mmCIF file of C-alpha atoms in Angstrom:
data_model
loop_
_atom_site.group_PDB
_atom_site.id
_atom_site.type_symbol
_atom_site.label_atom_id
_atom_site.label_comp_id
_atom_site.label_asym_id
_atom_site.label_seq_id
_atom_site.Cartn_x
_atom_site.Cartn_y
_atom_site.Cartn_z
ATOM 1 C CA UNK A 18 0.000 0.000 0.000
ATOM 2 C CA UNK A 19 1.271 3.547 -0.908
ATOM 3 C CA UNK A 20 0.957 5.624 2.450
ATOM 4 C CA UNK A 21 1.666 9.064 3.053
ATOM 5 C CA UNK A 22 2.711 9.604 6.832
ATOM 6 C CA UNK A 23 2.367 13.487 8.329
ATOM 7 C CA UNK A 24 4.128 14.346 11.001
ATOM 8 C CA UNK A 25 7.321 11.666 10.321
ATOM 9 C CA UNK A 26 9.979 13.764 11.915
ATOM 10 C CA UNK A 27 7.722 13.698 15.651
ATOM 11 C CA UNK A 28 8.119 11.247 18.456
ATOM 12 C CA UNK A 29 5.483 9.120 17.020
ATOM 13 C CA UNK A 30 5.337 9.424 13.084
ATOM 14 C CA UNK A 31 9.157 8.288 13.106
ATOM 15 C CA UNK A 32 7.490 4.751 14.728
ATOM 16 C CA UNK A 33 4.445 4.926 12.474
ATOM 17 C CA UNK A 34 6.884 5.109 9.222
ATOM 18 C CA UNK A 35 9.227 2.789 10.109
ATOM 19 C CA UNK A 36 6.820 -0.059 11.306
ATOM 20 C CA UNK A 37 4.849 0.815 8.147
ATOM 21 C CA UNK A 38 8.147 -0.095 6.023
ATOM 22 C CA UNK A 39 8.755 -2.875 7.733
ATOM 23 C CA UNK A 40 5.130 -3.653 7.068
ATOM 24 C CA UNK A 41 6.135 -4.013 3.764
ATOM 25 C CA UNK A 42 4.340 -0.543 3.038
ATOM 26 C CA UNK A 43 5.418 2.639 0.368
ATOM 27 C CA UNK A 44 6.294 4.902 3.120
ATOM 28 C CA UNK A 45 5.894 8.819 1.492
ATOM 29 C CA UNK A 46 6.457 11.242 4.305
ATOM 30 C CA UNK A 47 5.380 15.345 3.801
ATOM 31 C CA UNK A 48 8.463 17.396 6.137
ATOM 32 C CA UNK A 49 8.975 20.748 6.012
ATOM 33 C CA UNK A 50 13.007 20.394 5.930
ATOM 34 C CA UNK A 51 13.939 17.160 4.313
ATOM 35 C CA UNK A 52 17.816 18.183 5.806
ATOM 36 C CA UNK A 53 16.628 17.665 9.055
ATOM 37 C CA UNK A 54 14.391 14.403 8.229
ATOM 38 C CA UNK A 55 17.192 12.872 6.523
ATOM 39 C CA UNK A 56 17.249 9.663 9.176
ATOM 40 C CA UNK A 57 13.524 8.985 6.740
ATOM 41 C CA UNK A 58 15.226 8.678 3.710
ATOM 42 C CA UNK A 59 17.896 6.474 5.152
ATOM 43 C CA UNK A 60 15.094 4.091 6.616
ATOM 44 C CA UNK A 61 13.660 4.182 2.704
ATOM 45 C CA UNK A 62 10.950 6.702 2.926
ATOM 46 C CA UNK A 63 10.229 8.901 0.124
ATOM 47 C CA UNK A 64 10.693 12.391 1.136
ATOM 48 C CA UNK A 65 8.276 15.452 -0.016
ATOM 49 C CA UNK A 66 8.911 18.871 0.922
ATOM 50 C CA UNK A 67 5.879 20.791 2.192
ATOM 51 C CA UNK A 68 3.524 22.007 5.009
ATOM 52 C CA UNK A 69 -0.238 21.366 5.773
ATOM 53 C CA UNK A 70 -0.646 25.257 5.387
ATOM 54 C CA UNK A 71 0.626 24.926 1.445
ATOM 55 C CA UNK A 72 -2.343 23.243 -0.575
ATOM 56 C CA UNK A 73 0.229 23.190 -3.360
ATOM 57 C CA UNK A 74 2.950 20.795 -1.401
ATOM 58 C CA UNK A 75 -0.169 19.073 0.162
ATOM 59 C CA UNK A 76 -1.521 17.936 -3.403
ATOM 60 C CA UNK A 77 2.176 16.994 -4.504
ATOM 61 C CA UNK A 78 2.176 15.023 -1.392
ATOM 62 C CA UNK A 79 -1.297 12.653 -1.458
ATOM 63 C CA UNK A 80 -1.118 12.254 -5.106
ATOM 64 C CA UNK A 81 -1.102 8.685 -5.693
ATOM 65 C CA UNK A 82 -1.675 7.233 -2.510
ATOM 66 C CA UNK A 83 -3.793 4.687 -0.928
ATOM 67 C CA UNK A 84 -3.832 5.900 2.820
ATOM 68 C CA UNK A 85 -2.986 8.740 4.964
ATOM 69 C CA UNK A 86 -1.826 8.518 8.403
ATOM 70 C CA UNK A 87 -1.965 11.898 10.578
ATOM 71 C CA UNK A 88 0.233 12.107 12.894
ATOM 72 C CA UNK A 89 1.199 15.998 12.378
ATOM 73 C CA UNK A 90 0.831 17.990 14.964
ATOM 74 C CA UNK A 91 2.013 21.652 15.819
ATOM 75 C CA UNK A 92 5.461 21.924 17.967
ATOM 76 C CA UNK A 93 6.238 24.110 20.958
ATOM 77 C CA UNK A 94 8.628 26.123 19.372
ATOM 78 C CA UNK A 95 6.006 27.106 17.176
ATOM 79 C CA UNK A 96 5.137 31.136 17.103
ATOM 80 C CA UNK A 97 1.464 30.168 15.560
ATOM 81 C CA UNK A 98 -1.259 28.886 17.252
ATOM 82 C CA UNK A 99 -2.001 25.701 17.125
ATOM 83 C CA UNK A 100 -5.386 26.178 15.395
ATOM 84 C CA UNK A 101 -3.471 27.884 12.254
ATOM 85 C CA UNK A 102 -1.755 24.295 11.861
ATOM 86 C CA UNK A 103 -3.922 21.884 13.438
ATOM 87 C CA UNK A 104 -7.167 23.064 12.390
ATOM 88 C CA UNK A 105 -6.587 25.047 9.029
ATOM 89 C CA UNK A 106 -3.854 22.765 8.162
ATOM 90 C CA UNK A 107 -5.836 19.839 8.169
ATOM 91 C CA UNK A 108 -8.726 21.439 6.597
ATOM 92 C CA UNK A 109 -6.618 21.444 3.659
ATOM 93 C CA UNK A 110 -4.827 18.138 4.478
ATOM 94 C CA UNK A 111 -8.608 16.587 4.265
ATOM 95 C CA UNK A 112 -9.875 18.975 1.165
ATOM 96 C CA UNK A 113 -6.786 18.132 -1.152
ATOM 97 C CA UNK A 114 -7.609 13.695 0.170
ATOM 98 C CA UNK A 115 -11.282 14.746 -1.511
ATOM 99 C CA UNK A 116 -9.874 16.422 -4.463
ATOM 100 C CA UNK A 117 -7.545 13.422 -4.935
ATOM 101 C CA UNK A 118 -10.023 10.691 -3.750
ATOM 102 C CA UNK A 119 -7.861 9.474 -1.196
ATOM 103 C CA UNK A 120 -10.414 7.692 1.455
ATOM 104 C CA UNK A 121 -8.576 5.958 3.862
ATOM 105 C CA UNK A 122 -7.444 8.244 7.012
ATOM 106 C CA UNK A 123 -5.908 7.454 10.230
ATOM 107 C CA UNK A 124 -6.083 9.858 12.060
ATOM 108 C CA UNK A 125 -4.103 10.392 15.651
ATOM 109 C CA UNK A 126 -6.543 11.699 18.405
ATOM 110 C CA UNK A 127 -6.912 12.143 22.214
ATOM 111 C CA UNK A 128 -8.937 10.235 24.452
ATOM 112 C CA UNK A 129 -11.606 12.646 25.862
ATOM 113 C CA UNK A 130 -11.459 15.201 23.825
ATOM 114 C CA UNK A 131 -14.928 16.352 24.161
ATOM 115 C CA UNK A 132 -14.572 16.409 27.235
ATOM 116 C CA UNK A 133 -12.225 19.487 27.447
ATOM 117 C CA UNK A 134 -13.178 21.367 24.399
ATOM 118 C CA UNK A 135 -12.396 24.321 26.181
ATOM 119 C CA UNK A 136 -8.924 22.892 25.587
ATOM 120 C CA UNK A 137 -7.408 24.292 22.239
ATOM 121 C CA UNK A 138 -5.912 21.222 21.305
ATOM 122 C CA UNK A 139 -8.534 18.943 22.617
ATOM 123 C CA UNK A 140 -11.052 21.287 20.598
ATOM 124 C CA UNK A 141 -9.064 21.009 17.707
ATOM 125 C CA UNK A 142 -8.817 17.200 18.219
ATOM 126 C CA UNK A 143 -12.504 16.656 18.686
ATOM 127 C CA UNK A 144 -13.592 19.088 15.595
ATOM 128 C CA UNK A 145 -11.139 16.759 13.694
ATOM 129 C CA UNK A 146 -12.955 13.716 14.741
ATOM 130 C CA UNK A 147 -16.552 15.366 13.712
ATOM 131 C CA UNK A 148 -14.500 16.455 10.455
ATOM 132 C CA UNK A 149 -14.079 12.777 9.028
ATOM 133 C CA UNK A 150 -17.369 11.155 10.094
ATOM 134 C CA UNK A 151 -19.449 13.863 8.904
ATOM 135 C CA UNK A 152 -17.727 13.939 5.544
ATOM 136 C CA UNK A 153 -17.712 9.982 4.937
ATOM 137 C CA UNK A 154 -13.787 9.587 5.446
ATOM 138 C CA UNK A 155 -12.915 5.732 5.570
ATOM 139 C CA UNK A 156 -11.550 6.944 9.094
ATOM 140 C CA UNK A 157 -9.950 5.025 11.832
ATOM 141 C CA UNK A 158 -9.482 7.103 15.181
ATOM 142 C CA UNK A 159 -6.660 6.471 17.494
ATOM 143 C CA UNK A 160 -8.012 8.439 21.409
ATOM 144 C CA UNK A 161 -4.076 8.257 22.568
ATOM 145 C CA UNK A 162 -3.221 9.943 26.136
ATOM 146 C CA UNK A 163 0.307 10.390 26.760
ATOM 147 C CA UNK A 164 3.253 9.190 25.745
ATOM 148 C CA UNK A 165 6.399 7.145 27.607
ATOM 149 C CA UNK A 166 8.661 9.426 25.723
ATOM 150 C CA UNK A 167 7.142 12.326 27.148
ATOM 151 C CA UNK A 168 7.948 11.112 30.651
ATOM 152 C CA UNK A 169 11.328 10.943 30.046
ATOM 153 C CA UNK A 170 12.158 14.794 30.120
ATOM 154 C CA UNK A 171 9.318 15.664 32.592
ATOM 155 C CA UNK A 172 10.378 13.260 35.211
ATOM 156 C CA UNK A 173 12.835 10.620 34.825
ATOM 157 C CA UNK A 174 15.951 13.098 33.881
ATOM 158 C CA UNK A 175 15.402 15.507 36.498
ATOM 159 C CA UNK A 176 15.367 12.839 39.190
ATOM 160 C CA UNK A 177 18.866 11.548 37.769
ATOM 161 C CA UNK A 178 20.365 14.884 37.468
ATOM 162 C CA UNK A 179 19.054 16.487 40.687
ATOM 163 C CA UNK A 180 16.675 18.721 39.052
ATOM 164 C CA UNK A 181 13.556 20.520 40.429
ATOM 165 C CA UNK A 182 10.605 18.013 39.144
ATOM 166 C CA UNK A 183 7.565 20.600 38.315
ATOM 167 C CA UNK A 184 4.208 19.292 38.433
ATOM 168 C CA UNK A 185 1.061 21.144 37.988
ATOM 169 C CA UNK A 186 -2.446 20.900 39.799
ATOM 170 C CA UNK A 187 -4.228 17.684 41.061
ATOM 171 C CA UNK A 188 -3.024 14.329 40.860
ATOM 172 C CA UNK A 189 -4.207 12.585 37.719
ATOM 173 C CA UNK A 190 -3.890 8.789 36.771
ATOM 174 C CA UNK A 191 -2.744 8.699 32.974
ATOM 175 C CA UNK A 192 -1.950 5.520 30.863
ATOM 176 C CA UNK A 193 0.981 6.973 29.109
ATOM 177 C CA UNK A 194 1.561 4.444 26.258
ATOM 178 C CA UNK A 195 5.011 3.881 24.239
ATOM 179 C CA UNK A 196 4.801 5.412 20.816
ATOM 180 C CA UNK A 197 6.417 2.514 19.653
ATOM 181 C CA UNK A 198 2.687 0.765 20.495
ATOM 182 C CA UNK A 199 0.835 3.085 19.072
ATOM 183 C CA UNK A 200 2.446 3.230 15.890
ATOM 184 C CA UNK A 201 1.623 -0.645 15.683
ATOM 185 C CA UNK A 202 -1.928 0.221 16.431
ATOM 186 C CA UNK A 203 -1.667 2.966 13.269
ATOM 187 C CA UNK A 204 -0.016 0.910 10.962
ATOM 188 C CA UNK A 205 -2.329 -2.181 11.504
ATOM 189 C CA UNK A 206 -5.440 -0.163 10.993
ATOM 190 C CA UNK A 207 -4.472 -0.224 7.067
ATOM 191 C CA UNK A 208 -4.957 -3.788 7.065
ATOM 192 C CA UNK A 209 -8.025 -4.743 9.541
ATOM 193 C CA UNK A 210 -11.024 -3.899 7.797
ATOM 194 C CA UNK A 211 -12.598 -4.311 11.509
ATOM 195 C CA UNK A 212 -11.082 -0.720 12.334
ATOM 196 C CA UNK A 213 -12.890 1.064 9.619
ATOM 197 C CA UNK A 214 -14.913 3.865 10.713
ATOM 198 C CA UNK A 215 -14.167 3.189 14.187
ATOM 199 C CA UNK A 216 -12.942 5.385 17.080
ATOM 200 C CA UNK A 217 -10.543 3.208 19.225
ATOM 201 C CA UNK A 218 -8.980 4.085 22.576
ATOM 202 C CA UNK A 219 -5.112 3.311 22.818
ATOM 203 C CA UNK A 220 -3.777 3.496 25.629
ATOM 204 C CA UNK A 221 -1.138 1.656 27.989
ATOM 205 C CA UNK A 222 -1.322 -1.042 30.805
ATOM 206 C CA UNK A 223 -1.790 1.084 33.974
ATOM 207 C CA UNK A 224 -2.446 4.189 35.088
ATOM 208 C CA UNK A 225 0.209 5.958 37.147
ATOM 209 C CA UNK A 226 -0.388 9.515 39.170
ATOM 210 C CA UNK A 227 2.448 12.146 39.226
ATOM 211 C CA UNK A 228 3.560 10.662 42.636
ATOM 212 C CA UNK A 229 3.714 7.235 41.490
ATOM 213 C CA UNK A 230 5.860 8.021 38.442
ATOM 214 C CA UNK A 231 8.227 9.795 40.704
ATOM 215 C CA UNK A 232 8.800 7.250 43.204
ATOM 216 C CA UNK A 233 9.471 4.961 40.368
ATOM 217 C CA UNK A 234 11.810 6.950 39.163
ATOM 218 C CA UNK A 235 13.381 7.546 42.431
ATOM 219 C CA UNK A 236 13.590 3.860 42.497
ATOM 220 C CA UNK A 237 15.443 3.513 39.835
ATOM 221 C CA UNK A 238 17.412 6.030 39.609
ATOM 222 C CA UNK A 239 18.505 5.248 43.488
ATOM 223 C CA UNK A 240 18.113 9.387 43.752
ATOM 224 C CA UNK A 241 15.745 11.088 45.871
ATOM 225 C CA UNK A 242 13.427 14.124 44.033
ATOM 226 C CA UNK A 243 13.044 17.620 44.465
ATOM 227 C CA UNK A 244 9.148 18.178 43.928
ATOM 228 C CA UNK A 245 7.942 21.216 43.239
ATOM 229 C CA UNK A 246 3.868 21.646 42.483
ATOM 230 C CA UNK A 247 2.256 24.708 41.108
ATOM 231 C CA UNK A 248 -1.319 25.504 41.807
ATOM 232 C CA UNK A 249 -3.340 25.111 38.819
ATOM 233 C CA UNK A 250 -4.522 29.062 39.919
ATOM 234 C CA UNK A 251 -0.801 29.923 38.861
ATOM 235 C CA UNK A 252 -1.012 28.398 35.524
ATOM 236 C CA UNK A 253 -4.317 30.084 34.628
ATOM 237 C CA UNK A 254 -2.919 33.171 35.014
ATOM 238 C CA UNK A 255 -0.041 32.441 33.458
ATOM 239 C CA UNK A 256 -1.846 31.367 30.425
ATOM 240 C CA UNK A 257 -4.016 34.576 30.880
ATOM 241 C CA UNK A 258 -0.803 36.765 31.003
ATOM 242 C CA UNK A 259 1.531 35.318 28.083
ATOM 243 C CA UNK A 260 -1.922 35.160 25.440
ATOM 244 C CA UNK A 261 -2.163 39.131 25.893
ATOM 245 C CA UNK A 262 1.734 38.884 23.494
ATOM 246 C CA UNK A 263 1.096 37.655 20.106
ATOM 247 C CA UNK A 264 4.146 35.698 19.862
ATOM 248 C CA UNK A 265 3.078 33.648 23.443
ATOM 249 C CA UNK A 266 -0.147 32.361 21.933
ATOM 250 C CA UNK A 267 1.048 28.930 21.529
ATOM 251 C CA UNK A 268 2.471 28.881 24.905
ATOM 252 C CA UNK A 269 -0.619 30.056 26.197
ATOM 253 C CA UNK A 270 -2.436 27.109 24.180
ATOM 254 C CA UNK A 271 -0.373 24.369 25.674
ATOM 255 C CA UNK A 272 -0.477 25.763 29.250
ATOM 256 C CA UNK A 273 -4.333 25.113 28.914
ATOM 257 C CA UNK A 274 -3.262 21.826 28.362
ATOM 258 C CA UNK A 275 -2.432 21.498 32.344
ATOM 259 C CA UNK A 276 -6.237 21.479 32.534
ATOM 260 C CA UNK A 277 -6.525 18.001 30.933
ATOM 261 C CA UNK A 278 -2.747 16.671 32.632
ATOM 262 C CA UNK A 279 -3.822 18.114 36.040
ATOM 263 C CA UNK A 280 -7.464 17.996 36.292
ATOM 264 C CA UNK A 281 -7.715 15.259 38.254
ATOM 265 C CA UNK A 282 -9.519 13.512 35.778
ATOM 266 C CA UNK A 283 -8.216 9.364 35.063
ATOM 267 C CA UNK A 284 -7.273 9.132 31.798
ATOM 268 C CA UNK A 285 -7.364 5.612 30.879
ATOM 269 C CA UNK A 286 -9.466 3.192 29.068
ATOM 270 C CA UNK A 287 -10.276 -0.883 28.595
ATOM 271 C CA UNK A 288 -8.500 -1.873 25.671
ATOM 272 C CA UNK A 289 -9.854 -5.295 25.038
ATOM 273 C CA UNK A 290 -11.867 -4.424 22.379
ATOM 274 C CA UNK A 291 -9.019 -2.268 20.906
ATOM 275 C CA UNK A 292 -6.584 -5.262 20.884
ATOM 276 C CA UNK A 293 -8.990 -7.726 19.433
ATOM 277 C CA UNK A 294 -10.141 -5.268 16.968
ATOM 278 C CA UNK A 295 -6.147 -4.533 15.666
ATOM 279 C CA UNK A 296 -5.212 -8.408 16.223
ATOM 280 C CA UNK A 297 -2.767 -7.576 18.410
ATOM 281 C CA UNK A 298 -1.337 -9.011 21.472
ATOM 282 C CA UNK A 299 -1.733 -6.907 24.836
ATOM 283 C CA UNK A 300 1.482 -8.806 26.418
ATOM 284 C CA UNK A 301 3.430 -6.907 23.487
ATOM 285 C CA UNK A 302 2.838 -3.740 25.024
ATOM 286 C CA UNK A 303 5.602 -2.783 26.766
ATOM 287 C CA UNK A 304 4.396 -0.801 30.771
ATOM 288 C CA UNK A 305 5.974 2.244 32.136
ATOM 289 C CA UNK A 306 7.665 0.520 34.812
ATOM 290 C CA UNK A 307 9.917 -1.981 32.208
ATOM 291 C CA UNK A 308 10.351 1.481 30.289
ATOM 292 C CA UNK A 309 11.743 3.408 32.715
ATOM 293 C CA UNK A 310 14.043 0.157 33.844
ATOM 294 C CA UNK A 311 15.039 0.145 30.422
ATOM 295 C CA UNK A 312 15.837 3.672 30.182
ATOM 296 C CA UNK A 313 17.731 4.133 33.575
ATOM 297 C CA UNK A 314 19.908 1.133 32.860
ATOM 298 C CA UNK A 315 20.919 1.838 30.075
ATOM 299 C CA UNK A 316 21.959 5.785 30.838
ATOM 300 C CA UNK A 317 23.468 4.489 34.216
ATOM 301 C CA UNK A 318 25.546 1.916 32.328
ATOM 302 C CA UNK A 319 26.598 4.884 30.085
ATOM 303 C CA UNK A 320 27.804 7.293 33.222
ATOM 304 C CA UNK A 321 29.556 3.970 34.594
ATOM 305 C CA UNK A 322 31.580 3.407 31.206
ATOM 306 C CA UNK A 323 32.256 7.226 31.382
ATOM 307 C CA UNK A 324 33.671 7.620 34.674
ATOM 308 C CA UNK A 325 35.736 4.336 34.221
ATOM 309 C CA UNK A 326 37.180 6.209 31.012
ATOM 310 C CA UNK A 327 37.947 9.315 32.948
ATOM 311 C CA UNK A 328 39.098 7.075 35.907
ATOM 312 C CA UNK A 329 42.166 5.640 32.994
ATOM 313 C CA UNK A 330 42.946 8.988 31.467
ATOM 314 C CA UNK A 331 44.022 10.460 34.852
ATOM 315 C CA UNK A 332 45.785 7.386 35.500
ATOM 316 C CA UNK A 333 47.812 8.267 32.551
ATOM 317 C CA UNK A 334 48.399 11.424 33.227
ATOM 318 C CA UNK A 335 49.976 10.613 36.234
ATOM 319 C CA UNK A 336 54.067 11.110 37.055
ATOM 320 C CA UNK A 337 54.894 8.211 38.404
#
């Protein structure tokens, strides 16, 4: 199958286009700087050129294919706000799949998103949904969460370096899932005629509070954490304060996310009829506890080697 992948340079589409050529799939991937996406094009994707803003580049891109996967998503260091790229871009993403009669969509979502449209992304993410089923997409939804990846910068670094861990408002369960997963769950939608039209919930094993991912980490990192929270009061305003500056309007937009990661609400989901749907095996899905092992073993294994190397090179240096 000839697939266009958006959003192939992120956390997740890298996953979703490499498990889709190992798939045995045509892997086409839209980047805005093919310099920077080069690792693509080493794995054998084609590379295009182009943004979801550019209906030009977005044509050039879908022409010819059999599927699109959406994994695109606006980035932090973005000046624009996220609904100039995840809402206008996509409106054109989806337009230009009419135009060319491409059908099939997979589409990367968030699990309760109607429940915070008063979210900007989640908004965005919901109007999405309502996007493809009202204008007879072949659609497949995937409701992700959160992502292992993420919790490697929010948490498990700053316990090993001795860094302030910053956590904002109440304490809320989430079923962060490893994008690796995910991606299987997006690539084997293009085969399972089960998922078409469906909205699926993907999410991982358990779901872990802010405190519990912390003392794992502390666990594992055999360090004790500095734990700073901020009162979700304090992030309102500062969401209220940076929107007033043009170029803070995406900053503002993603602090409002710290309504959906601290509202208290549990963001998780039963997956059985996810797995059986996809054909896939639940004991494949790697938990955030066998992550994080993963991860702190491997980076203390690293600062071992290193100070052992250090440890010889003064040796050496020695005058006797």
């Amino acid at each position: 199958m000839q697939v266009l992948v958006l959003g192939g340079t992120g956390t997740l589409g890298r996953q979703i286009a490499k498990q889709a050529l190992d798939a045995g799939h045509a892997v086409r991937c839209m980047v805005r700087s093919p310099r920077k996406a080069a690792f693509l094009q080493e794995w054998g994707c084609e590379l295009t050129r182009g943004n979801l803003l550019d209906s030009d580049s977005l044509a050039y891109a879908i022409e010819g294919q059999d599927a699109v996967i959406d994994a695109a998503t606006a980035r932090p260091t973005d000046s624009a706000s996220i609904y100039s790229i995840d809402w206008d871009g996509k409106l054109n993403l989806y337009n230009q799949c009419r135009i060319q009669g491409v059908n099939r969509v997979v589409f990367i979502s968030l699990l309760e998103a109607e429940r915070f449209r008063s979210v900007p992304l989640m908004d965005i993410k919901y109007c999405t949904e309502q996007l493809l089923q009202d204008e007879g997409f072949d659609f497949t939804i995937l409701r992700s969460c959160a992502f292992m990846q993420g919790v490697i910068g929010q948490f498990a670094i700053p316990v090993l370096e001795n860094q302030t861990v910053w956590i904002s408002g109440n304490s809320t369960p989430i079923a962060y899932m490893n994008t690796q997963d995910v991606a299987r769950f997006a690539v084997a939608a293009l085969s399972r005629e089960q998922t078409a039209c469906g909205s699926f919930p993907v999410v991982g094993p358990k779901a872990w509070n802010t405190g519990e991912v912390v003392q794992l980490c502390e666990r594992l990192a055999r360090k004790e954490a500095r734990v700073i929270r901020v009162p979700s009061a304090l992030m309102q305003s500062m969401q209220g304060l940076v929107s007033f500056f043009e170029p803070g309007v995406n900053i503002a937009e993603r602090l409002a996310f710290a309504e959906v990661t601290g509202g208290g609400m549990r963001l998780d989901a039963e997956m059985e009829a996810s797995y059986d749907a996809f054909g896939l095996d639940p004991e494949d899905t790697t938990g955030l506890e066998d992550y994080l092992e993963e991860y702190y073993s491997s980076i203390l294994k690293r600062l071992r080697e290193l100070e052992a190397d250090l440890d010889k090179n003064a040796k050496k240096k020695l005058p006797f």
